[in-house]
Coordinates of C-alpha atoms in Angstrom, one line a residue:
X27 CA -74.0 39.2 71.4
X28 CA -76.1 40.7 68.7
X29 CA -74.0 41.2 66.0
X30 CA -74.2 37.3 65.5
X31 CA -78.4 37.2 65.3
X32 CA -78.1 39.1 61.9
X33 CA -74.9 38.8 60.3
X34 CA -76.6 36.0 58.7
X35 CA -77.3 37.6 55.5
X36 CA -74.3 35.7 53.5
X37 CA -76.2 32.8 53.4
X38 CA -76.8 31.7 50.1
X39 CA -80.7 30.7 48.2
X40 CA -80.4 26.8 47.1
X41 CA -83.0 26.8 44.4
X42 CA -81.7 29.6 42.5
X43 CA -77.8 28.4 42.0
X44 CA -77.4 26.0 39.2
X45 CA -77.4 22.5 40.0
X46 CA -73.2 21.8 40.7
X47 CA -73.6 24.6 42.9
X48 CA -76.3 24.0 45.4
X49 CA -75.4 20.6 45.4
X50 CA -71.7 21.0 47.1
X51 CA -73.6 24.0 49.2
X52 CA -76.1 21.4 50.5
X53 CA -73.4 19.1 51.0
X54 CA -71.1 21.5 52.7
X55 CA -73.6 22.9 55.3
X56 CA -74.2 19.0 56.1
X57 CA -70.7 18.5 57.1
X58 CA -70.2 21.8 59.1
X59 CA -73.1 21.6 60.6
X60 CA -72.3 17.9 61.9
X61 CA -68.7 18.6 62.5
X62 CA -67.4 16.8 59.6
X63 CA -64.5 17.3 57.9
X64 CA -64.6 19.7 54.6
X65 CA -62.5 19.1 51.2
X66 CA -62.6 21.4 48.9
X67 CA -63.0 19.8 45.0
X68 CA -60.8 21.8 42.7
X69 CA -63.2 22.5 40.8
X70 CA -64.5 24.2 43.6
X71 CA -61.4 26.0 43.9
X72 CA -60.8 27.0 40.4
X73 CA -64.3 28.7 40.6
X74 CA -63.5 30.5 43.5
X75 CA -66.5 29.2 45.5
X76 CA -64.3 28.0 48.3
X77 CA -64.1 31.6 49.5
X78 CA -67.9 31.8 49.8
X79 CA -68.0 28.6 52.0
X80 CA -64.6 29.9 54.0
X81 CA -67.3 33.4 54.9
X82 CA -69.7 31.1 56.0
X83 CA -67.3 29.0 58.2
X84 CA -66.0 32.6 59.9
X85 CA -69.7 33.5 60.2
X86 CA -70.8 30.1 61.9
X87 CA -68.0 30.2 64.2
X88 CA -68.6 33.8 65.0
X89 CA -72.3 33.0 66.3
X90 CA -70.6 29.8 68.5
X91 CA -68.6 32.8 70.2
X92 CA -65.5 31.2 68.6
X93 CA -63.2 34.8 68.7
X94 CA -63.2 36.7 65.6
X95 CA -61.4 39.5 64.3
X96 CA -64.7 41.4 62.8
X97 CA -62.3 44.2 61.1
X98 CA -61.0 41.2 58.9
X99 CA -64.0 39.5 58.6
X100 CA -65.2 43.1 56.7
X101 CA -62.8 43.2 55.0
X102 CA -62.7 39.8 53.2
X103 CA -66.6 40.4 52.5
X104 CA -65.8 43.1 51.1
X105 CA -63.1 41.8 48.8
X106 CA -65.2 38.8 48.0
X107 CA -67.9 41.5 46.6
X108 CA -65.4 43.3 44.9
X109 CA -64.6 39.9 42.8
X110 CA -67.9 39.1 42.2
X111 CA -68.8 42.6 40.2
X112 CA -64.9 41.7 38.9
X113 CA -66.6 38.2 37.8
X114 CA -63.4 36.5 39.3
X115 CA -65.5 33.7 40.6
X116 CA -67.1 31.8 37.7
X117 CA -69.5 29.8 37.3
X118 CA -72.3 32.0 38.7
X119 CA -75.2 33.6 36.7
X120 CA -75.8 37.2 36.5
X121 CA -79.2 36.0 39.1
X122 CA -76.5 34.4 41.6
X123 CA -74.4 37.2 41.0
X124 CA -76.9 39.9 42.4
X125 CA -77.8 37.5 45.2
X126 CA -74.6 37.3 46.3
X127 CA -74.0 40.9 46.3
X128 CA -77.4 41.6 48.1
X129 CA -76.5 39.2 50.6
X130 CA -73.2 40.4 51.2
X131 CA -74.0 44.1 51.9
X132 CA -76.8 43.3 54.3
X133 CA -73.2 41.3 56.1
X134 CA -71.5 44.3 56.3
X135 CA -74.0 46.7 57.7
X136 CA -74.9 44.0 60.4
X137 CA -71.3 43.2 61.3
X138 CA -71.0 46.9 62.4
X139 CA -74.5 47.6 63.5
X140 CA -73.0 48.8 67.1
X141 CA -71.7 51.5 65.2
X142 CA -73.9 53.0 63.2
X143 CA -73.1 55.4 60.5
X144 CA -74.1 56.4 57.3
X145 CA -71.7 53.4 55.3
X146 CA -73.5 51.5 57.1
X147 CA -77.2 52.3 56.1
X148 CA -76.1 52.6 52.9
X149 CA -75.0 49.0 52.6
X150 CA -78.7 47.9 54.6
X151 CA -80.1 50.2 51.6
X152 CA -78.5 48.2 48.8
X153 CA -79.4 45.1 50.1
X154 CA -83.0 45.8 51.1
X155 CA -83.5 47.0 47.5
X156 CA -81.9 44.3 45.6
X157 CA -83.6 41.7 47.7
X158 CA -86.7 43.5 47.3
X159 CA -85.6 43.4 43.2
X160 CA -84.9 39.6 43.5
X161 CA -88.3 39.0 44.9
X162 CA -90.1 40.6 42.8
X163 CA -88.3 38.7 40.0
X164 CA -88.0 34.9 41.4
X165 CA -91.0 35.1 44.6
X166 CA -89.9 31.8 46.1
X167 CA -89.4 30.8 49.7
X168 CA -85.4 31.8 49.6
X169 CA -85.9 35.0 47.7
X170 CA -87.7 36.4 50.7
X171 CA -85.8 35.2 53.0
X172 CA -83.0 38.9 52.9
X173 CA -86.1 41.0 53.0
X174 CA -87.6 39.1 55.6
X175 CA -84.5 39.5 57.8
X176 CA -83.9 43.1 57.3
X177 CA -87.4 43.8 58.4
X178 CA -86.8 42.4 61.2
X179 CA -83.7 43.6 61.9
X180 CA -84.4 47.1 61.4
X181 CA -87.5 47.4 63.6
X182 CA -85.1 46.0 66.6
X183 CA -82.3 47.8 66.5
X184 CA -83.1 50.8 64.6
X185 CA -86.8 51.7 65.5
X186 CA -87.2 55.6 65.2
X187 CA -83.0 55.7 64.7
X188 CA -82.5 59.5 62.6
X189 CA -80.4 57.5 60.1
X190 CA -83.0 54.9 59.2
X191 CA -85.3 57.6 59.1
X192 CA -83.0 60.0 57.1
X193 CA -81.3 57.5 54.5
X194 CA -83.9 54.6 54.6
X195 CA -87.1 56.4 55.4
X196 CA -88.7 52.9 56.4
X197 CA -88.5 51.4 60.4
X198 CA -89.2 47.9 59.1
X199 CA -92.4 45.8 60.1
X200 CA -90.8 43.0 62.7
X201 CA -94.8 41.2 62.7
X202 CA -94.3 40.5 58.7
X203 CA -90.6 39.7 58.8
X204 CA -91.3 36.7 61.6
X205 CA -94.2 35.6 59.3
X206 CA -92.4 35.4 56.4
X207 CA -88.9 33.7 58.4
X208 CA -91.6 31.6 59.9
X209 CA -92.4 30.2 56.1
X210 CA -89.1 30.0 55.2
X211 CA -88.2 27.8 58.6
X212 CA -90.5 25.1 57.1
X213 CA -90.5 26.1 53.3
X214 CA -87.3 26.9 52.2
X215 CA -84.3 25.4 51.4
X216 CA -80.5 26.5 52.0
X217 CA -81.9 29.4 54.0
X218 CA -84.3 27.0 55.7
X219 CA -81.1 26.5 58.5
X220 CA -80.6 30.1 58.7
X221 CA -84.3 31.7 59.2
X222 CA -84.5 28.9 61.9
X223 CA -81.4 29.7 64.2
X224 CA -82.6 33.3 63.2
X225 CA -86.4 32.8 65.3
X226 CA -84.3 30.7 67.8
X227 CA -81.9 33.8 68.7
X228 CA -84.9 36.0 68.6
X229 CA -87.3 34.2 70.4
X230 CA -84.7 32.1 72.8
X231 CA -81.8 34.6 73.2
X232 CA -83.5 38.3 73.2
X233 CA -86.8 37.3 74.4
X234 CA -86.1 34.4 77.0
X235 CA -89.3 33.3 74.9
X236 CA -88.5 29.5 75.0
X237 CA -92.1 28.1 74.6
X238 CA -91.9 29.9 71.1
X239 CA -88.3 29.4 70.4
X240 CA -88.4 25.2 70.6
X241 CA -90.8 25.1 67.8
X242 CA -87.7 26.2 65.5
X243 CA -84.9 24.0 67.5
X244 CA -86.9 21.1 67.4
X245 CA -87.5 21.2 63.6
X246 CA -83.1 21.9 63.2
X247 CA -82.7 18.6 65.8
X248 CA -85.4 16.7 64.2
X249 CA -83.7 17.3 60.5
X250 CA -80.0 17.1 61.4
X251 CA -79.6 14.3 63.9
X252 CA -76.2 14.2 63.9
X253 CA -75.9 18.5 64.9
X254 CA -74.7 18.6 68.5
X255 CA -75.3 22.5 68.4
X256 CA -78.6 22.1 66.8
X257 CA -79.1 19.2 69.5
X258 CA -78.0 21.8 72.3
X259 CA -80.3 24.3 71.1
X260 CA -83.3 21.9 71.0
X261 CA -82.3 20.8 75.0
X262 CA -81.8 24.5 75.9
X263 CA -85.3 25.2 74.6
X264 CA -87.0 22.2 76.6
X265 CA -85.0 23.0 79.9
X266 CA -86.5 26.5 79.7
X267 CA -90.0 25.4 79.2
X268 CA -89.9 22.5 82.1
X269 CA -89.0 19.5 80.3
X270 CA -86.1 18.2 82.5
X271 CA -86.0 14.9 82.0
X272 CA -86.1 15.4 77.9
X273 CA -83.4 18.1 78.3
X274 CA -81.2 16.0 80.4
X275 CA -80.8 13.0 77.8
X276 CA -80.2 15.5 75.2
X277 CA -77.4 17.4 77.1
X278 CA -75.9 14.1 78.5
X279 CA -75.5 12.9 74.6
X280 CA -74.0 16.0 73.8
X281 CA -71.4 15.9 76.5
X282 CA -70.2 12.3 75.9
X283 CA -68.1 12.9 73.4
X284 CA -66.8 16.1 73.4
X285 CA -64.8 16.9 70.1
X286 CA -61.2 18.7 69.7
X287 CA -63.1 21.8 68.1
X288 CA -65.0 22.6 71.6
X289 CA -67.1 25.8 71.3
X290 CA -68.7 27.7 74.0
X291 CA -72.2 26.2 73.7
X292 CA -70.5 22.6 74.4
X293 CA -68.9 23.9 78.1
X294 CA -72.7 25.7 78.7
X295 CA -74.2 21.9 78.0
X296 CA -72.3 20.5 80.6
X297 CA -73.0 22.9 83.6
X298 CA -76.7 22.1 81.9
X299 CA -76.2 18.5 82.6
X300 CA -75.5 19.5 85.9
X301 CA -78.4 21.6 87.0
X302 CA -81.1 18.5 85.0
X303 CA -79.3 16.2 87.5
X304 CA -79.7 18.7 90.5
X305 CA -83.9 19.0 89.9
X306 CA -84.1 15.2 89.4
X307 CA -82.4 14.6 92.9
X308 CA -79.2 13.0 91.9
X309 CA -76.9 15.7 93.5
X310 CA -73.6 13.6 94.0
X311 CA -73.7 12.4 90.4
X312 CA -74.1 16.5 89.7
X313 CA -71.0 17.3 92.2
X314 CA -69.3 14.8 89.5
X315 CA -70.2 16.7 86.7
X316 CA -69.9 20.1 87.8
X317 CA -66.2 19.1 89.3
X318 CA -65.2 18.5 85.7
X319 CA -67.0 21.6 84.3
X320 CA -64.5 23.3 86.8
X321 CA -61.7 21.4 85.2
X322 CA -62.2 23.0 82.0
X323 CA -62.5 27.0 83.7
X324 CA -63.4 27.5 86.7
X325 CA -64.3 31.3 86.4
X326 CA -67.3 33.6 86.5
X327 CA -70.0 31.4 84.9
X328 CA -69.3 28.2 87.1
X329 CA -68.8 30.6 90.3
X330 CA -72.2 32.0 90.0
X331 CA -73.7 29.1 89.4
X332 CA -72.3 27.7 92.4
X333 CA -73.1 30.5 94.7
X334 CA -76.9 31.5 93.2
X335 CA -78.6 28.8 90.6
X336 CA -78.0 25.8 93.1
X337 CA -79.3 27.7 96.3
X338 CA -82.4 27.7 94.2
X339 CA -83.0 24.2 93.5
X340 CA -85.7 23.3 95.8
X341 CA -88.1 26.3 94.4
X342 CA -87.5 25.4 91.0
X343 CA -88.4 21.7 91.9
X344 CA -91.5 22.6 93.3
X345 CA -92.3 25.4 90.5
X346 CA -91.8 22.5 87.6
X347 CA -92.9 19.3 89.3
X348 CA -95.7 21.0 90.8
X349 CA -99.5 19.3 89.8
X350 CA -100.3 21.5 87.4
X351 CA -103.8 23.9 88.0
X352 CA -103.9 21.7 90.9
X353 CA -104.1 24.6 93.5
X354 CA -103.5 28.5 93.1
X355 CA -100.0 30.4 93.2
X356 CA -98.9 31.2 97.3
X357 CA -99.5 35.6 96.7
X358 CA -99.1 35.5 101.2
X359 CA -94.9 35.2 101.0
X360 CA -92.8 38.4 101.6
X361 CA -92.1 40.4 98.7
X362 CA -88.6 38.7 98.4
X363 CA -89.7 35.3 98.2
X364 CA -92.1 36.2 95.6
X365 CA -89.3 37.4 93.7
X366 CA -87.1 34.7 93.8
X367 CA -89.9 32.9 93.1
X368 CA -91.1 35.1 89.9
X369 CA -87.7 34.5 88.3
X370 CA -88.0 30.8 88.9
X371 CA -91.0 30.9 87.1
X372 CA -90.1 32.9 84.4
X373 CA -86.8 31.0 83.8
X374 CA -89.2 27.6 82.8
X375 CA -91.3 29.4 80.6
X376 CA -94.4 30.1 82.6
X377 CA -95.2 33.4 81.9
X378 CA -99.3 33.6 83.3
X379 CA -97.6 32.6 87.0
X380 CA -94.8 35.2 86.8
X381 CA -97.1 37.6 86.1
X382 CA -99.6 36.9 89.1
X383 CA -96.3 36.2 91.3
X384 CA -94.5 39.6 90.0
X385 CA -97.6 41.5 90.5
X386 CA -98.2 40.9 93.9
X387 CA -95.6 42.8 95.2
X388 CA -96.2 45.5 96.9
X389 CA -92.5 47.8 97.4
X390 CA -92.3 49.3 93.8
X391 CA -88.9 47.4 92.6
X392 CA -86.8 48.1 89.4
X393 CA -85.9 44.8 89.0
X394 CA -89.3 43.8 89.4
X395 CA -90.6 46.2 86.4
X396 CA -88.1 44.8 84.4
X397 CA -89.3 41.0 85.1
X398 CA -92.9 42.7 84.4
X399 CA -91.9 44.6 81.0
X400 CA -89.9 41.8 80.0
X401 CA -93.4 39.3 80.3
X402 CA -95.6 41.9 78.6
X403 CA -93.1 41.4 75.5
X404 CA -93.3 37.9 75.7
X405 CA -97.4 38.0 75.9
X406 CA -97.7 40.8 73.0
X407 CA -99.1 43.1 76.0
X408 CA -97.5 46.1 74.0
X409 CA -99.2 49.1 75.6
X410 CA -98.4 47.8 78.9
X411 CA -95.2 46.6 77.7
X412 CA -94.5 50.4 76.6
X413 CA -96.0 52.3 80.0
X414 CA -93.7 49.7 82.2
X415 CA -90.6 50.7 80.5
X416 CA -91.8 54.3 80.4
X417 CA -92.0 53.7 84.6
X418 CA -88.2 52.5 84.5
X419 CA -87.1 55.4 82.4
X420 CA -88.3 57.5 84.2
X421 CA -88.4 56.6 87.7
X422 CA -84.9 54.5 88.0
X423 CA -83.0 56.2 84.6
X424 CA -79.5 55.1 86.8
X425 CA -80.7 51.5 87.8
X426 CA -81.6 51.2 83.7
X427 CA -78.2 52.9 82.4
X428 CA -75.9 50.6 84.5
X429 CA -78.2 47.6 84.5
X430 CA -75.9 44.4 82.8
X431 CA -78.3 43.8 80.3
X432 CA -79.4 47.2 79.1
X433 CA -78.6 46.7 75.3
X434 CA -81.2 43.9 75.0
X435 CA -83.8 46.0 77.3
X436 CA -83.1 48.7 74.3
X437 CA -83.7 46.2 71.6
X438 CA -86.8 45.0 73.5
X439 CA -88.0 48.4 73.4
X440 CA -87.8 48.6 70.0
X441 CA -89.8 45.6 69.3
X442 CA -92.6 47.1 71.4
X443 CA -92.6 50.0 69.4
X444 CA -92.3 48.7 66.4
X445 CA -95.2 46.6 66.9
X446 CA -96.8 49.7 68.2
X447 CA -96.8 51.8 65.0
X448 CA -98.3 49.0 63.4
X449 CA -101.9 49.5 64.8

C-alpha cells in the first residue's frame, strides 16, 4: 500500500524543461489524468521522451492498484537513468538532465522501501543531495518539491532506522516537508498534481485524517473536472467528513459511465454509492446498486460490507444527522456500544466525540488504545500519542504483531516520533 505514497519522485519540474518539453508534459498529464487517449509525436519519440511519460504511466497505474511487476518497473528506471548519463535522450539540458537523475533514484529506493538495504539508502542519498543541489541553484516551487518529499518520507518510514542513521545521518523533519508540499499543492506547477495526491495519501490513507485530506482533493477536482479519480478522491474525502449528500452526487457521476480501463478506485465508488444511498434512507435503490457491485466480484470487500458496515447504518445516521452541539454525547451505554459507536464517529471525521466516546470506557481494550493513539495522531497530541502506543507495546505486544494493520500503526509511530525530536 505504501510503496505507491512515494514512488512519486519521477515526476518531472514544469518550469525548468524548455518550452517543447513542458508543453507535451502538461499536455500528457491532462489526458492521463482524464482518461484520454495518448499519441506520441515523433518527435517525441526520436528524443526519447516517450519513455519518460511510459514510467509515469506504470507509476500512475501502480498507485490505482492496477498490478505491476515492481522488479521490471526497477529495472526500466534504471535503464532509463543509465541513458540519460549516456545522453541517449536529447533534447534535455545538463539542468533537466540532473533533475531527471535525482528524481529517478529517489524511485528506486521508494519502490523497494519494504526492503531496506544499503542500495537502497544510497539511491535516497543521491537524490536527497542532488535535490538539495538543484534548490540551492533554481529555489522555485518544483525544485523543492524532491526535498520536500524525502523529508517526509524518511521521518515515516525510517525514523531512528540504523541505516538512515549509519549512511544518511539525518531522520528527516516530516513538519517542514508537509509545509513545503503544502506550497507546492497551491504554487507549483507539474509537481503541483503530485504533492497533492501525496498530502491526500498521507493525510486520507495513513491517517484516516479526512477533514485535512479534502483540502488537497478538492483543489485536484476543482482544477481537473473531467478526472474521475481525482473526482473519487474529492467524494471519498467528503463521505469521511459527513457530507453525504455532496459525496453521493459525486460517486453517482462517477459510476455512470464506467470506462473499459476500470481500476480499483472505480469498483470502491460504487459500493460508496451504495452506503450514501443507505444513510439517506433509500435502501431498495441501494439493494440495486450493491446487486451490481456483486456482479462485478462478489468477494471479501462486498461480503463484509454486507455483514458489518450495513448493520451499522442507523448509528451512523444518527452520529451525522445529529443537531450539531445540540445536546452532549450519551457516556451511560455499555462499553460495547460506546465502541461501536467511537468508530462510527471516528470514520466521519469527528475526532473531539471519539475521543470523549473512546474515553469513557472503562475494560482497558487493545482495540480501544489503538482508536485512542490513532486520534492523538490525528490532533498533534504527540506525547499522549507516544505513551498510548508505549501501553499497546507493552501490554498487548501479540494483539499489535498480528493486528491487520500493523505496518501503518508502525508508520504512525514514526510520525509521532519524528515530530517528537523536533521539540
Amino acid at each position: 500500500m505504501f510503496y505507491r505514497m512515494i514512488i512519486i519522485l519521477l515526476f518531472l519540474s514544469a518550469g525548468l524543461f524548455s518550452a517543447d518539453f513542458f508543453s507535451y508534459y502538461a499536455d500528457f498529464t491532462q489526458k492521463l489524468y482524464q482518461d484520454k487517449k495518448i499519441v506520441y509525436e515523433s518527435s517525441i519519440r526520436s528524443n526519447g521522451w516517450d519513455r519518460i511519460f511510459s514510467l509515469y504511466i506504470k507509476l500512475y497505474e501502480f498507485r490505482l492498484q492496477k498490478p505491476a511487476d515492481v522488479d521490471k518497473l526497477y529495472s526500466d528506471i534504471d535503464d532509463v537513468i543509465e541513458d540519460i548519463d549516456d545522453n541517449v535522450l536529447k533534447g534535455l539540458t545538463s539542468y533537466e538532465k540532473e533533475f531527471l537523475t535525482a528524481s529517478l533514484h529517489g524511485s528506486l529506493a521508494y519502490i523497494k522501501s519494504s526492503d531496506p538495504s544499503f542500495g537502497m539508502f544510497r539511491n535516497i542519498r543521491k537524490s536527497k543531495n542532488k535535490f538539495e543541489e538543484l534548490n540551492k541553484k533554481y529555489k522555485t516551487a518544483d525544485t523543492a518539491f524532491g526535498s520536500a518529499l524525502t523529508e517526509i518520507a524518511l521521518g515515516m518510514y525510517f525514523q531512528n532506522s540504523f541505516w538512515v542513521n549509519s549512511i544518511l545521518g539525518y531522520n528527516g523533519n516530516i513538519l517542514k516537508g508537509q509545509k513545503e508540499l503544502d506550497l507546492i499543492a497551491f504554487n507549483g506547477n507539474i509537481t503541483k498534481i503530485e504533492a497533492n495526491l501525496f498530502l491526500i495519501e498521507y493525510f486520507g490513507m495513513i491517517l484516516k485524517d479526512h477533514n485535512s485530506a479534502i483540502k488537497y482533493s478538492k483543489n485536484l477536482c476543482d482544477s481537473y473536472h473531467g478526472s474521475k479519480y481525482f473526482k473519487y478522491l474529492y467524494a471519498w474525502d467528503l463521505f469521511h467528513t459527513g457530507k453525504i449528500q455532496q459525496a453521493y452526487l459525486l460517486f453517482k457521476d462517477i459510476n455512470s459511465n464506467i470506462s473499459n480501463r476500470f481500476y480499483a478506485y472505480q469498483y470502491e465508488s460504487i459500493i460508496y454509492e451504495a452506503k450514501c444511498l443507505y444513510l439517506t434512507g433509500k435502501g431498495s435503490d441501494a439493494d440495486e446498486v450493491i446487486s451490481y457491485a456483486s456482479k462485478i466480484h462478489d468477494g471479501y470487500i462486498i461480503q463484509k460490507f454486507k455483514n458489518e458496515w450495513r448493520s451499522s447504518v442507523k448509528l451512523r445516521q444518527e452520529a451525522i444527522f445529529r443537531p450539531q452541539y445540540a445536546g452532549g454525547i450519551n457516556l451511560k451505554l455499555s462499553d460495547d456500544e460506546l465502541k461501536r459507536t467511537a468508530d462510527v464517529y471516528f470514520d466521519h471525521g469527528f475526532f473531539r466525540e471519539t475521543v470523549l466516546l473512546a474515553e469513557g470506557i472503562k475494560k482497558t481494550d487493545p482495540e480501544i488504545l489503538v482508536l485512542r493513539f490513532r486520534t492523538a495522531v490525528i490532533m498533534q497530541d504527540w506525547k499522549k500519542a507516544d505513551r498510548l502506543y508505549n501501553e499497546i507495546d507493552s501490554g498487548f505486544e501479540e494483539f499489535l504483531d498480528s493486528h491487520p494493520d500493523r505496518t501503518r500503526l508502525e508508520v504512525m509511530k514514526n510520525i509521532v516520533s519524528n515530530h517528537l525530536d523536533l521539540f
